[in-house]
Amino acid sequence: MMRILIVEDETRLARRLARVLRGEGYAAETVGDGRSALARALAEPFDLLIVDWMLPDLDGIQVVRRLRTAEMSVPILMLTARGQIEDRVTGLDAGADDYLPKPFALSEMLARVRAIARWPRDEKKTDLILRAGDVSLDPVRHAVWRAEEPVDLSAKEFALLATFMQRPKQVFTRSVLLDTVWGGHDDNYGNVVDLYVSYLRKKLDHEGARSHIRTVRGVGYTFDPQPGP
Ligand code: CA
């Protein structure tokens, strides 16, 4: 079943879209702000995101940019009341795949969703598997393996590992990780990153070997594909 995430702060519209999509046999869920959208989309595999431009905190364009920066290739349909051609270009440049000006007929929205559902995706699915050393991560099936053995991760652990594996050897600060995985950075949450890194290390690392996730003192963490013995 095709999974759709609707990102729209106008609750009534969001609910109506979800209802119509479910009526057509899609699995639809809604979130009302940009940060929650980012956190959901990074934690779970969706087949389509419907993202309104005007949102509280992060706007739709920022959500799209951040997802594309994280190399999430999920199709994105932008909604916007801003009908100008320049806005359309901005949306597409940011990485949206299609664009629907408000107000729109629900039949028009469904036609766009059906069109996106027909896009070839098999190629993308295999390309999406991330591999680094003996660790593989499949964002579509939400699965992780270490040395061919499945590793059972929580949604946040998975999102954190995906963030690391999309950019092996890049050093991430705690605040970037908080922003990407937890959808916001409040300094009081710095410990959350450390805690989840310790969970991931327990699950991923071979006993007695060096950790895949290396602490960079005073900066943050980095993923090392070949940590060595
Ligand atoms: Ca809105």
Coordinates of C-alpha atoms and ligand atoms in Angstrom, one line a residue:
M1 CA 0.0 0.0 0.0
M2 CA 1.3 3.4 -0.9
R3 CA 2.1 5.5 2.2
I4 CA 1.5 9.2 2.0
L5 CA 2.5 11.9 4.5
I6 CA 0.5 15.1 4.4
V7 CA 2.2 18.1 5.8
E8 CA -0.3 20.9 6.3
D9 CA -1.1 23.1 9.3
E10 CA -4.7 23.8 8.2
T11 CA -6.1 20.9 10.2
R12 CA -9.4 20.7 8.3
L13 CA -7.8 20.6 4.9
A14 CA -5.2 18.1 6.1
R15 CA -8.0 15.8 7.5
R16 CA -10.0 16.2 4.3
L17 CA -7.0 15.2 2.1
A18 CA -6.2 12.2 4.4
R19 CA -9.8 11.1 4.2
V20 CA -10.0 11.3 0.4
L21 CA -6.7 9.5 0.0
R22 CA -7.7 6.7 2.4
G23 CA -10.9 6.4 0.4
E24 CA -8.8 5.7 -2.6
G25 CA -6.9 3.0 -0.8
Y26 CA -3.7 4.9 0.2
A27 CA -2.4 4.9 3.7
A28 CA -2.3 8.6 4.7
E29 CA -1.1 10.4 7.8
T30 CA -0.9 14.1 8.7
V31 CA 1.5 16.3 10.5
G32 CA 1.0 20.1 11.0
D33 CA 4.5 21.6 11.1
G34 CA 7.8 21.4 9.3
R35 CA 9.9 19.9 12.0
S36 CA 7.6 17.1 12.7
A37 CA 7.4 16.4 8.9
L38 CA 11.2 16.2 8.8
A39 CA 11.4 13.8 11.7
R40 CA 8.6 11.6 10.4
A41 CA 10.0 11.5 6.8
L42 CA 13.5 10.6 8.1
A43 CA 12.2 7.9 10.5
E44 CA 9.8 6.1 8.2
P45 CA 9.7 5.2 4.5
F46 CA 6.9 7.1 2.8
D47 CA 6.1 6.7 -0.9
L48 CA 4.9 10.3 -1.3
L49 CA 5.0 13.6 0.7
I50 CA 2.3 16.2 0.1
V51 CA 3.9 19.4 1.6
D52 CA 2.2 22.8 2.0
W53 CA 4.5 25.7 1.4
M54 CA 3.2 27.9 4.3
L55 CA 3.9 26.1 7.6
P56 CA 4.8 27.1 11.1
D57 CA 8.5 26.9 12.0
L58 CA 10.2 25.4 8.9
D59 CA 8.3 26.2 5.8
G60 CA 7.6 23.7 3.0
I61 CA 10.6 24.8 1.0
Q62 CA 12.9 24.3 3.9
V63 CA 11.5 20.9 4.5
V64 CA 12.0 19.8 0.9
R65 CA 15.6 21.2 0.9
R66 CA 16.6 19.4 4.0
L67 CA 15.1 16.1 2.8
R68 CA 17.0 16.4 -0.4
T69 CA 20.2 17.4 1.4
A70 CA 19.7 14.2 3.4
E71 CA 19.5 12.4 0.0
M72 CA 15.9 11.3 0.6
S73 CA 14.5 10.8 -2.9
V74 CA 10.8 10.4 -1.9
P75 CA 8.5 12.1 -4.4
I76 CA 7.2 15.4 -3.1
L77 CA 4.1 17.3 -4.2
M78 CA 4.1 20.9 -3.1
L79 CA 0.8 22.7 -2.3
T80 CA 0.7 26.5 -2.3
A81 CA -1.5 29.5 -2.4
R82 CA 1.3 31.3 -4.0
G83 CA 0.5 31.0 -7.7
Q84 CA 3.4 33.0 -9.2
I85 CA 5.6 31.3 -11.7
E86 CA 8.7 32.3 -9.7
D87 CA 7.2 30.5 -6.7
R88 CA 6.7 27.4 -8.8
V89 CA 10.3 27.5 -9.9
T90 CA 11.5 28.0 -6.3
G91 CA 9.6 25.0 -5.3
L92 CA 10.9 22.8 -8.0
D93 CA 14.5 24.1 -7.6
A94 CA 14.3 23.1 -3.9
G95 CA 13.6 19.5 -5.0
A96 CA 9.8 19.2 -5.2
D97 CA 8.7 17.0 -8.0
D98 CA 5.3 18.5 -8.7
Y99 CA 3.3 21.5 -7.7
L100 CA -0.4 22.1 -7.1
P101 CA -1.7 25.6 -6.7
K102 CA -4.4 26.3 -4.0
P103 CA -7.3 26.1 -4.2
F104 CA -7.4 22.9 -6.1
A105 CA -10.1 20.3 -6.8
L106 CA -9.7 17.0 -4.9
S107 CA -9.9 15.2 -8.2
E108 CA -6.9 17.2 -9.5
M109 CA -4.9 16.2 -6.4
L110 CA -5.8 12.6 -6.8
A111 CA -4.8 12.7 -10.5
R112 CA -1.3 14.1 -9.4
V113 CA -1.0 11.4 -6.8
R114 CA -1.9 8.6 -9.3
A115 CA 0.6 10.1 -11.8
I116 CA 3.4 10.0 -9.1
A117 CA 2.4 6.5 -8.1
R118 CA 3.1 5.3 -11.6
W119 CA 6.6 6.6 -11.6
P120 CA 9.2 3.8 -11.9
R121 CA 10.5 3.2 -8.4
D122 CA 12.2 -0.2 -8.5
E123 CA 15.5 1.3 -9.6
K124 CA 15.3 3.9 -6.8
K125 CA 14.6 1.3 -4.2
T126 CA 17.8 -0.7 -4.9
D127 CA 19.8 2.5 -5.2
L128 CA 18.6 3.6 -1.8
I129 CA 20.3 0.9 0.1
L130 CA 23.2 2.5 2.0
R131 CA 26.3 0.4 2.6
A132 CA 29.3 1.4 4.7
G133 CA 31.8 -1.3 5.7
D134 CA 29.8 -4.3 7.0
V135 CA 26.7 -2.2 7.8
S136 CA 23.8 -1.9 5.3
L137 CA 20.7 0.2 5.7
D138 CA 17.5 0.0 3.6
P139 CA 15.4 3.1 4.1
V140 CA 12.5 1.5 2.1
R141 CA 12.2 -1.6 4.1
H142 CA 13.4 0.1 7.2
A143 CA 16.0 -2.6 7.8
V144 CA 19.6 -2.7 9.0
W145 CA 22.2 -5.5 8.7
R146 CA 25.6 -5.8 10.2
A147 CA 27.7 -8.5 8.5
E148 CA 24.5 -9.9 6.9
E149 CA 22.8 -10.2 10.3
P150 CA 19.7 -8.2 10.8
V151 CA 19.9 -5.5 13.5
D152 CA 16.7 -4.4 15.3
L153 CA 16.6 -0.6 15.7
S154 CA 14.0 1.8 17.1
A155 CA 12.7 4.5 14.8
K156 CA 15.1 7.1 16.3
E157 CA 18.1 4.8 16.3
F158 CA 17.3 4.1 12.6
A159 CA 17.0 7.8 11.7
L160 CA 20.3 8.6 13.5
L161 CA 22.1 5.8 11.7
A162 CA 20.6 6.8 8.4
T163 CA 21.9 10.3 8.9
F164 CA 25.4 9.1 9.6
M165 CA 25.4 6.6 6.7
Q166 CA 24.2 9.1 4.2
R167 CA 27.5 11.0 4.9
P168 CA 30.1 8.6 6.1
K169 CA 33.1 10.3 7.6
Q170 CA 31.3 13.6 7.9
V171 CA 31.5 15.0 11.4
F172 CA 28.1 15.9 12.7
T173 CA 27.6 18.3 15.7
R174 CA 25.1 17.4 18.3
S175 CA 22.9 20.3 17.3
V176 CA 22.8 19.2 13.6
L177 CA 21.9 15.6 14.7
L178 CA 19.2 17.0 17.0
D179 CA 17.8 19.1 14.2
T180 CA 17.8 16.3 11.7
V181 CA 16.7 13.4 13.8
W182 CA 14.6 15.0 16.6
G183 CA 13.4 17.9 14.5
G184 CA 14.6 20.7 16.7
H185 CA 17.5 21.8 18.8
D186 CA 17.0 22.7 22.3
D187 CA 20.4 22.6 24.2
N188 CA 18.8 20.6 27.0
Y189 CA 18.5 17.7 24.6
G190 CA 22.3 17.4 23.9
N191 CA 22.3 14.3 26.1
V192 CA 19.7 12.6 23.9
V193 CA 22.2 12.4 21.1
D194 CA 24.9 10.9 23.4
L195 CA 22.3 8.4 24.7
Y196 CA 21.2 7.2 21.3
V197 CA 24.8 7.0 20.0
S198 CA 25.4 4.7 23.0
Y199 CA 22.4 2.6 22.0
L200 CA 23.6 2.4 18.4
R201 CA 27.1 1.4 19.5
K202 CA 25.7 -1.5 21.6
K203 CA 23.7 -2.8 18.7
L204 CA 26.1 -2.3 15.8
D205 CA 29.6 -2.8 17.1
H206 CA 31.4 -6.0 17.3
E207 CA 32.5 -6.8 20.8
G208 CA 36.0 -5.6 21.6
A209 CA 36.3 -3.9 18.2
R210 CA 36.4 -0.1 17.7
S211 CA 33.1 1.6 17.2
H212 CA 31.6 2.5 13.9
I213 CA 30.5 5.8 15.5
R214 CA 33.6 7.7 16.5
T215 CA 33.5 10.6 19.0
V216 CA 35.2 13.7 17.7
R217 CA 36.1 15.5 20.9
G218 CA 34.6 18.9 21.3
V219 CA 32.7 18.6 18.0
G220 CA 30.4 15.6 17.8
Y221 CA 30.3 12.3 16.0
T222 CA 31.2 10.7 12.7
F223 CA 30.5 7.3 11.1
D224 CA 33.6 5.3 10.3
P225 CA 32.8 2.6 7.8
Q226 CA 36.1 0.7 8.6
P227 CA 36.7 1.1 12.3
G228 CA 39.4 -1.6 12.4
P229 CA 40.0 -4.0 15.2
Ligands
CA1 CA -0.5 26.1 5.4

